Short mmCIF file of C-alpha atoms in Angstrom, two decimals:
data_model
loop_
_atom_site.label_atom_id
_atom_site.label_comp_id
_atom_site.label_asym_id
_atom_site.label_seq_id
_atom_site.Cartn_x
_atom_site.Cartn_y
_atom_site.Cartn_z
CA LEU A 1 4.65 115.15 17.74
CA ASN A 2 6.22 118.30 19.15
CA ALA A 3 6.56 119.63 15.37
CA LEU A 4 2.84 118.74 15.20
CA LEU A 5 1.77 120.77 18.32
CA ASP A 6 3.65 123.75 17.08
CA TRP A 7 1.88 123.57 13.76
CA ALA A 8 -1.55 123.08 15.46
CA ASP A 9 -1.07 126.44 17.15
CA ALA A 10 -0.16 128.38 13.89
CA THR A 11 -2.80 126.63 11.30
CA GLU A 12 -6.07 128.39 10.77
CA THR A 13 -7.84 125.04 9.37
CA GLY A 14 -6.15 122.07 11.34
CA ASP A 15 -6.38 120.14 8.02
CA ARG A 16 -3.97 117.20 7.91
CA ALA A 17 -3.51 117.99 4.06
CA GLU A 18 -1.88 121.40 4.92
CA VAL A 19 0.77 119.87 7.36
CA PRO A 20 4.11 120.91 5.63
CA PHE A 21 5.95 117.59 6.95
CA PRO A 22 5.27 113.86 6.93
CA VAL A 23 3.04 113.02 9.97
CA ARG A 24 2.72 109.20 11.43
CA GLY A 25 -0.78 107.95 11.65
CA ALA A 26 0.09 107.27 15.29
CA ASP A 27 0.92 110.87 15.91
CA TRP A 28 -2.10 112.13 14.36
CA ALA A 29 -4.41 110.09 16.22
CA LYS A 30 -3.19 111.68 19.37
CA VAL A 31 -4.22 115.11 18.40
CA ALA A 32 -7.22 114.49 16.01
CA VAL A 33 -10.89 114.29 16.97
CA ASP A 34 -12.14 110.77 17.28
CA ASP A 35 -15.40 108.90 18.61
CA ALA A 36 -13.99 109.31 22.31
CA CYS A 37 -13.94 113.06 22.06
CA HIS A 38 -16.20 114.53 24.93
CA GLY A 39 -17.06 117.66 23.06
CA GLU A 40 -17.96 120.52 25.26
CA GLN A 41 -16.52 118.84 28.17
CA CYS A 42 -12.97 119.16 26.82
CA PRO A 43 -10.96 122.06 27.91
CA PHE A 44 -9.82 122.90 24.43
CA PHE A 45 -13.34 122.82 23.01
CA LYS A 46 -13.31 126.58 22.24
CA ASP A 47 -10.00 126.39 20.46
CA CYS A 48 -10.56 123.08 18.66
CA HIS A 49 -10.31 123.40 14.85
CA HIS A 50 -12.70 120.59 14.23
CA TYR A 51 -15.47 122.38 16.23
CA ARG A 52 -14.38 125.78 15.20
CA ASN A 53 -14.94 124.77 11.62
CA ARG A 54 -18.40 123.20 12.76
CA ARG A 55 -19.50 126.60 13.84
CA ARG A 56 -18.33 128.31 10.85
CA LEU A 57 -20.56 126.29 8.81
CA GLN A 58 -23.54 127.91 10.72
CA ASP A 59 -22.94 131.28 8.63
CA VAL A 60 -21.62 130.12 5.39
CA LYS A 61 -23.87 130.38 2.17
CA LEU A 62 -22.47 127.80 -0.10
CA ILE A 63 -21.43 124.05 0.97
CA LEU A 64 -19.36 121.70 -1.26
CA THR A 65 -19.53 118.25 0.24
CA ASN A 66 -20.01 114.74 -0.95
CA HIS A 67 -23.08 112.26 -1.43
CA ASP A 68 -22.34 110.37 1.90
CA MET A 69 -22.25 113.47 3.99
CA VAL A 70 -25.56 114.65 2.61
CA ILE A 71 -27.21 111.25 3.16
CA LEU A 72 -26.23 111.17 6.48
CA ASP A 73 -27.48 114.48 7.32
CA ARG A 74 -30.85 113.58 6.05
CA PHE A 75 -31.02 110.17 7.46
CA HIS A 76 -29.78 111.17 10.90
CA PRO A 77 -30.73 114.95 11.48
CA GLU A 78 -30.11 114.48 15.08
CA PHE A 79 -26.29 114.57 14.36
CA LYS A 80 -26.70 118.06 12.93
CA LEU A 81 -23.69 117.31 10.38
CA LEU A 82 -24.65 120.45 8.21
CA PRO A 83 -26.58 123.61 8.73
CA PRO A 84 -30.13 124.09 7.44
CA TYR A 85 -30.33 124.45 3.69
CA GLY A 86 -33.05 125.04 1.13
CA LEU A 87 -31.57 124.08 -2.26
CA LEU A 88 -29.46 120.98 -2.66
CA VAL A 89 -27.56 120.17 -5.91
CA LEU A 90 -26.60 116.55 -6.49
CA ASP A 91 -23.91 115.96 -8.98
CA GLU A 92 -23.41 112.40 -10.47
CA ALA A 93 -26.88 111.64 -9.08
CA HIS A 94 -27.02 108.27 -10.72
CA GLU A 95 -25.05 107.15 -7.63
CA LEU A 96 -27.51 108.12 -5.25
CA GLU A 97 -29.25 104.83 -4.91
CA ALA A 98 -26.12 102.83 -4.42
CA ARG A 99 -24.68 105.44 -1.86
CA ALA A 100 -27.99 105.34 0.17
CA ILE A 101 -27.96 101.54 0.12
CA SER A 102 -24.29 101.50 1.51
CA LYS A 103 -25.45 103.63 4.26
CA PHE A 104 -28.16 101.15 5.46
CA GLU A 105 -25.93 98.22 5.13
CA ARG A 106 -25.45 96.29 8.45
CA GLU A 107 -22.86 93.87 9.26
CA LEU A 108 -21.85 91.21 11.70
CA SER A 109 -17.93 90.90 11.28
CA GLN A 110 -16.12 87.92 13.03
CA ARG A 111 -13.15 90.23 13.05
CA LYS A 112 -15.00 92.77 15.10
CA VAL A 113 -16.58 90.20 17.52
CA VAL A 114 -13.22 88.75 18.04
CA ALA A 115 -11.75 92.20 18.98
CA LEU A 116 -14.73 92.77 21.22
CA PHE A 117 -14.13 89.77 23.22
CA GLU A 118 -10.40 90.58 23.53
CA ARG A 119 -11.44 94.00 24.72
CA LEU A 120 -13.52 92.42 27.43
CA ARG A 121 -10.67 90.19 28.59
CA ARG A 122 -8.54 93.30 28.89
CA LEU A 123 -11.16 95.21 30.73
CA GLY A 124 -11.21 92.40 33.37
CA LEU A 125 -14.57 90.98 32.45
CA PRO A 126 -14.05 87.20 32.38
CA ASN A 127 -17.44 85.93 32.42
CA GLU A 128 -18.59 88.20 29.45
CA PHE A 129 -15.18 87.52 27.64
CA GLU A 130 -15.67 83.75 27.99
CA ALA A 131 -19.32 83.68 26.88
CA LEU A 132 -18.83 85.95 23.85
CA LYS A 133 -15.65 83.75 22.82
CA VAL A 134 -17.74 80.42 23.22
CA ALA A 135 -20.67 81.97 21.44
CA ALA A 136 -18.48 83.49 18.47
CA TYR A 137 -16.53 80.24 17.95
CA GLY A 138 -19.73 78.21 18.03
CA PHE A 139 -21.43 80.52 15.34
CA PHE A 140 -18.89 81.65 12.66
CA PRO A 141 -17.77 78.06 11.58
CA LEU A 142 -21.53 77.43 10.95
CA LEU A 143 -21.82 80.85 9.08
CA SER A 144 -18.78 79.63 6.89
CA ARG A 145 -20.63 76.21 6.25
CA GLU A 146 -23.60 78.24 5.02
CA ALA A 147 -21.68 80.37 2.67
CA LYS A 148 -21.09 77.46 0.38
CA GLY A 149 -17.98 79.27 -1.33
CA LYS A 150 -15.73 82.37 -1.20
CA GLY A 151 -16.76 85.68 -1.92
CA ARG A 152 -20.32 87.09 -1.67
CA MET A 153 -23.19 84.43 -1.27
CA ARG A 154 -26.78 84.94 -0.50
CA LEU A 155 -27.81 83.45 2.61
CA ASP A 156 -30.60 80.87 2.30
CA LEU A 157 -32.00 81.47 5.81
CA PRO A 158 -35.06 79.14 5.59
CA GLY A 159 -33.06 76.39 4.39
CA ALA A 160 -30.31 76.93 7.05
CA GLY A 161 -29.76 74.20 9.73
CA ALA A 162 -31.28 74.34 13.20
CA ASP A 163 -27.75 74.33 14.71
CA PHE A 164 -27.01 77.61 12.75
CA LYS A 165 -30.28 79.36 14.06
CA ALA A 166 -29.49 78.29 17.73
CA ALA A 167 -25.99 79.39 17.45
CA ALA A 168 -27.09 82.78 15.98
CA ALA A 169 -29.72 82.98 19.02
CA LYS A 170 -26.90 82.24 21.54
CA LEU A 171 -24.57 84.85 20.22
CA LEU A 172 -27.19 87.62 20.02
CA ALA A 173 -28.09 87.02 23.51
CA THR A 174 -24.39 87.06 24.59
CA LEU A 175 -23.83 90.31 22.64
CA ARG A 176 -26.80 91.92 24.50
CA GLY A 177 -25.28 90.89 27.69
CA ALA A 178 -22.10 92.32 26.95
CA GLY A 179 -23.65 95.43 25.54
CA ARG A 180 -25.57 95.70 28.85
CA GLU A 181 -22.38 95.43 31.11
CA LEU A 182 -20.44 97.92 28.85
CA ALA A 183 -23.08 100.24 29.40
CA ARG A 184 -23.02 99.96 33.02
CA LEU A 185 -19.11 100.39 33.23
CA SER A 186 -19.62 103.60 31.02
CA GLU A 187 -22.05 105.08 33.39
CA GLU A 188 -19.74 104.28 36.35
CA ALA A 189 -16.89 105.86 34.54
CA TYR A 190 -19.03 109.08 33.83
CA GLU A 191 -20.07 109.33 37.52
CA LEU A 192 -16.23 109.05 38.51
CA GLY A 193 -15.44 111.99 36.08
CA GLN A 194 -13.59 109.71 33.73
CA CYS A 195 -15.23 111.11 30.50
CA ARG A 196 -12.90 109.76 27.90
CA GLU A 197 -13.12 106.15 29.31
CA SER A 198 -16.98 106.45 29.65
CA LYS A 199 -17.08 107.45 25.96
CA GLN A 200 -14.99 104.49 24.91
CA LEU A 201 -17.06 102.00 26.88
CA SER A 202 -20.25 103.57 25.27
CA ASN A 203 -18.76 103.07 21.93
CA LEU A 204 -18.09 99.36 22.73
CA SER A 205 -21.53 98.76 24.15
CA ARG A 206 -23.08 100.30 20.95
CA GLY A 207 -20.85 98.12 18.75
CA ALA A 208 -21.92 95.13 20.73
CA TYR A 209 -25.69 96.13 20.27
CA LYS A 210 -25.12 96.93 16.55
CA SER A 211 -23.69 93.56 15.83
CA GLY A 212 -26.55 91.71 17.83
CA ALA A 213 -29.04 93.75 15.71
CA VAL A 214 -28.07 91.87 12.53
CA LEU A 215 -28.83 88.73 14.38
CA ARG A 216 -32.14 89.91 15.58
CA GLU A 217 -33.14 90.85 12.06
CA LEU A 218 -32.47 87.29 11.11
CA ALA A 219 -34.77 85.89 13.59
CA ALA A 220 -37.46 88.54 13.05
CA PRO A 221 -37.04 90.53 9.77
CA SER A 222 -38.34 94.10 10.17
CA ARG A 223 -37.55 95.35 6.61
CA PRO A 224 -38.96 92.96 3.93
CA GLU A 225 -36.86 94.71 1.35
CA THR A 226 -33.65 93.39 2.68
CA GLU A 227 -31.46 90.81 1.55
CA THR A 228 -29.08 88.65 3.53
CA PHE A 229 -25.45 87.78 2.25
CA ILE A 230 -22.48 86.12 3.63
CA VAL A 231 -19.16 87.60 2.84
CA ASP A 232 -16.09 85.38 3.20
CA ASP A 233 -13.48 87.71 2.02
CA GLU A 234 -10.02 85.91 0.91
CA SER A 235 -8.46 89.39 0.84
CA ASP A 236 -8.44 90.11 4.45
CA GLY A 237 -9.68 86.72 6.01
CA ASP A 238 -12.72 88.28 7.46
CA LEU A 239 -16.02 86.65 7.54
CA ARG A 240 -19.20 88.85 7.51
CA LEU A 241 -22.97 88.42 7.71
CA LEU A 242 -24.51 91.33 5.92
CA LEU A 243 -27.84 92.81 5.55
CA THR A 244 -28.38 95.17 2.60
CA PRO A 245 -31.55 96.81 1.39
CA PHE A 246 -32.28 96.35 -2.33
CA ARG A 247 -34.63 99.42 -2.26
CA VAL A 248 -34.25 102.69 -0.80
CA ALA A 249 -36.99 104.77 -2.94
CA GLY A 250 -39.34 104.96 0.13
CA LEU A 251 -36.32 106.36 2.43
CA LEU A 252 -35.20 108.73 -0.18
CA VAL A 253 -38.69 110.18 -0.61
CA LYS A 254 -39.16 110.35 3.07
CA THR A 255 -36.04 112.22 3.84
CA LEU A 256 -34.91 113.92 0.65
CA PHE A 257 -37.65 114.34 -2.00
CA GLY A 258 -40.84 114.39 0.50
CA ASP A 259 -41.28 118.25 1.01
CA PRO A 260 -40.24 120.25 -2.07
CA LYS A 261 -41.36 123.41 -0.35
CA ALA A 262 -38.90 123.12 2.39
CA LEU A 263 -36.01 121.62 0.11
CA THR A 264 -35.38 121.90 -3.62
CA VAL A 265 -33.54 119.14 -4.96
CA VAL A 266 -31.72 119.31 -8.42
CA CYS A 267 -30.27 115.91 -9.42
CA MET A 268 -27.62 116.19 -12.26
CA SER A 269 -25.63 113.59 -14.27
CA ALA A 270 -24.36 112.82 -17.80
CA THR A 271 -25.92 109.29 -17.67
CA LEU A 272 -29.36 109.62 -16.11
CA ALA A 273 -31.23 109.97 -19.51
CA LEU A 274 -30.02 106.57 -20.82
CA HIS A 275 -33.23 104.86 -20.41
CA ARG A 276 -36.37 106.24 -21.74
CA LYS A 277 -39.70 105.06 -20.74
CA ALA A 278 -43.43 106.74 -20.68
CA GLY A 279 -44.20 110.65 -19.71
CA LYS A 280 -43.38 113.91 -21.13
CA SER A 281 -39.87 115.43 -21.53
CA TYR A 282 -37.28 116.76 -23.89
CA ARG A 283 -34.48 115.42 -25.84
CA THR A 284 -31.45 116.98 -27.60
CA GLY A 285 -32.08 117.05 -31.29
CA PRO A 286 -29.47 116.50 -34.13
CA ASP A 287 -28.83 120.23 -34.34
CA GLY A 288 -28.45 120.56 -30.52
CA SER A 289 -31.73 122.06 -30.18
CA LEU A 290 -34.26 120.62 -27.50
CA VAL A 291 -37.24 118.69 -28.89
CA GLU A 292 -40.20 117.68 -26.84
CA VAL A 293 -40.91 114.00 -26.80
CA ALA A 294 -43.74 111.84 -25.35
CA GLU A 295 -41.28 109.54 -23.64
CA PRO A 296 -39.56 110.45 -20.33
CA VAL A 297 -35.90 110.15 -20.44
CA PHE A 298 -35.46 109.90 -16.56
CA GLY A 299 -38.06 107.13 -16.00
CA GLU A 300 -35.66 104.63 -14.62
CA PHE A 301 -33.91 106.83 -12.34
CA ARG A 302 -37.28 108.19 -11.04
CA LYS A 303 -38.39 104.80 -10.27
CA ARG A 304 -35.13 103.64 -8.22
CA VAL A 305 -35.19 106.95 -6.21
CA GLY A 306 -38.98 107.09 -5.72
CA LEU A 307 -39.69 110.44 -7.77
CA LYS A 308 -43.21 110.54 -8.87
CA GLN A 309 -43.64 114.06 -9.79
CA CYS A 310 -40.61 116.46 -10.87
CA ARG A 311 -39.48 118.62 -13.72
CA GLU A 312 -37.33 117.26 -16.09
CA PHE A 313 -34.79 118.80 -18.49
CA VAL A 314 -32.18 117.47 -20.83
CA CYS A 315 -29.39 119.97 -21.44
CA ARG A 316 -27.60 119.72 -24.90
CA SER A 317 -23.97 118.79 -24.92
CA PRO A 318 -21.25 121.46 -25.03
CA PHE A 319 -19.18 119.21 -27.14
CA ASP A 320 -18.92 119.08 -30.71
CA TYR A 321 -18.75 115.30 -31.25
CA PRO A 322 -18.15 115.22 -34.98
CA ARG A 323 -15.21 117.32 -34.74
CA GLN A 324 -14.07 116.29 -31.07
CA ALA A 325 -14.37 112.50 -31.24
CA ALA A 326 -12.45 109.91 -33.10
CA LEU A 327 -12.68 106.19 -33.19
CA LEU A 328 -9.69 104.04 -33.65
CA LEU A 329 -10.11 100.32 -34.15
CA PRO A 330 -6.49 98.71 -33.17
CA ARG A 331 -5.14 96.12 -35.00
CA PRO A 332 -5.51 92.82 -32.99
CA PRO A 333 -2.06 91.21 -31.62
CA HIS A 334 -0.82 88.05 -33.05
CA GLY A 335 1.26 85.29 -31.62
CA ASP A 336 3.58 86.44 -28.89
CA ALA A 337 2.01 89.88 -28.87
CA GLU A 338 -1.25 88.30 -27.41
CA ASN A 339 0.65 87.80 -23.98
CA PRO A 340 0.74 91.17 -22.12
CA ASN A 341 3.88 89.75 -20.37
CA THR A 342 6.16 89.71 -23.42
CA ALA A 343 8.08 92.10 -25.36
CA ALA A 344 6.12 91.67 -28.18
CA TRP A 345 3.13 92.82 -26.58
CA ARG A 346 4.77 95.81 -25.37
CA ALA A 347 5.83 96.74 -28.98
CA TRP A 348 2.24 96.17 -30.18
CA ALA A 349 1.01 98.38 -27.23
CA LYS A 350 3.39 101.31 -28.39
CA ALA A 351 2.36 101.15 -31.81
CA GLN A 352 -1.17 101.44 -31.08
CA THR A 353 -0.64 104.26 -28.81
CA LEU A 354 1.33 106.07 -31.27
CA ASP A 355 -1.59 105.79 -33.68
CA LEU A 356 -3.84 107.21 -30.89
CA VAL A 357 -1.56 110.14 -30.39
CA ARG A 358 -1.22 111.07 -34.00
CA LEU A 359 -5.01 110.71 -34.28
CA SER A 360 -5.30 113.32 -31.56
CA GLU A 361 -2.90 115.54 -33.26
CA GLY A 362 -0.86 115.56 -29.91
CA ARG A 363 -3.47 116.52 -27.38
CA ALA A 364 -3.36 113.08 -25.61
CA LEU A 365 -3.54 112.16 -21.85
CA VAL A 366 -1.85 108.55 -21.98
CA LEU A 367 -2.48 106.34 -18.78
CA THR A 368 -0.36 103.23 -17.99
CA THR A 369 -0.57 100.52 -15.36
CA SER A 370 2.98 100.80 -13.87
CA ALA A 371 5.97 103.36 -13.77
CA SER A 372 8.13 101.17 -15.86
CA GLN A 373 5.58 101.23 -18.69
CA CYS A 374 5.11 104.94 -18.36
CA LYS A 375 8.67 105.54 -18.85
CA GLU A 376 9.10 103.18 -21.89
CA LEU A 377 6.13 104.35 -23.64
CA GLY A 378 7.10 108.15 -22.87
CA LYS A 379 10.20 107.61 -24.42
CA HIS A 380 8.86 105.95 -27.45
CA LEU A 381 6.47 108.67 -27.99
CA ALA A 382 8.89 111.39 -27.55
CA GLU A 383 11.17 109.92 -30.03
CA ARG A 384 8.45 108.99 -32.87
CA SER A 385 5.18 111.08 -32.58
CA GLY A 386 6.60 114.27 -33.50
CA TYR A 387 4.68 116.24 -30.52
CA PRO A 388 6.13 117.75 -27.39
CA THR A 389 5.92 114.82 -24.86
CA ALA A 390 6.44 114.59 -21.06
CA TYR A 391 5.95 111.98 -18.61
CA GLN A 392 6.44 110.83 -14.98
CA GLY A 393 9.86 110.11 -14.13
CA GLN A 394 11.40 113.04 -16.19
CA GLY A 395 11.83 115.15 -13.15
CA MET A 396 8.52 116.97 -13.07
CA ASP A 397 6.14 116.35 -10.15
CA ASN A 398 2.45 115.79 -10.88
CA GLY A 399 1.55 119.22 -10.43
CA GLN A 400 4.08 120.36 -12.83
CA LEU A 401 3.14 117.86 -15.24
CA VAL A 402 -0.47 119.00 -15.22
CA GLU A 403 0.46 122.69 -15.70
CA TRP A 404 2.93 121.85 -18.61
CA PHE A 405 -0.31 119.85 -20.25
CA LYS A 406 -2.69 122.70 -19.76
#
């Protein structure tokens, strides 16, 4: 921890990726910004790398970020995650709808509810602890019953039993009660000058209300374009009730595409033009030139994100596919080679890979599913392909391998 503090005094960014030595997660959590940070009230606010970088954002001319940050910034402008901007370029725009849907998903998690009532117990709130424990253990077994199987299952709410609905109402009331009590304690802590404790209690209160909001939506749906799922996850043992919108076009139009004078949005992707339906646009001709067509190439994407009017353009590919692409139909395996766990299959895979390397004239990047396969295949290609070969495990690190390949 002392070494980390010394590094914090010397670094200009505070980025964990730049720490020149291994850092335990527990140590990083002691110095990193988290939900309990009280911002300007902290004595280190002016020197904090996180807030210093936030202030620097106000002066930059170009920001590179991800879809999630943009969506959060547009849907929650009160957070001021990004400075004002007039041009937004969305690469891989075919993922926009799915990303937006994930941001509007709401869930009630058995694991989180159990963690909440255990926290109530540690805070010395026996009444709220016992009430939430009883309500949770009354609701989640019935939720598991309604799932009728493992994985992700759609909840048939009209067909759910009366006992399930009664248990959901009881858990909702209990979560609201816990939220109110935690909010009251948060205010008391703040008045006593215990800012960090106040923020933690406030976060717990919001968590209780957010979990309850999922149950409230079951009783009185406010968004008709929402589906309800039960997720019984065998991988982590959690049981969740999930509300997910199946359409976000209206929200995207309102927050992203609604005012083209204030914000110009450019959507880019190599896969947006796969579905062609009615309207006027362009396509790439056989010789690479642009040809005007009567059918739009972005109809499906426009429908999913709510775009009614926009300018469309299909850029011709920079690749010479007749010269730069090749198709190899592998010989099918027979006998023992049909089982991937046998030596016969490994010999078959090495032979197919060798054919591919020769077809590509040596400019090949080969991916394997394990380190042992990588070494075995690397040695085989080095001995028989006739081309310079390098692979992981030879002594070069990943960066050196990339530079060698270039």
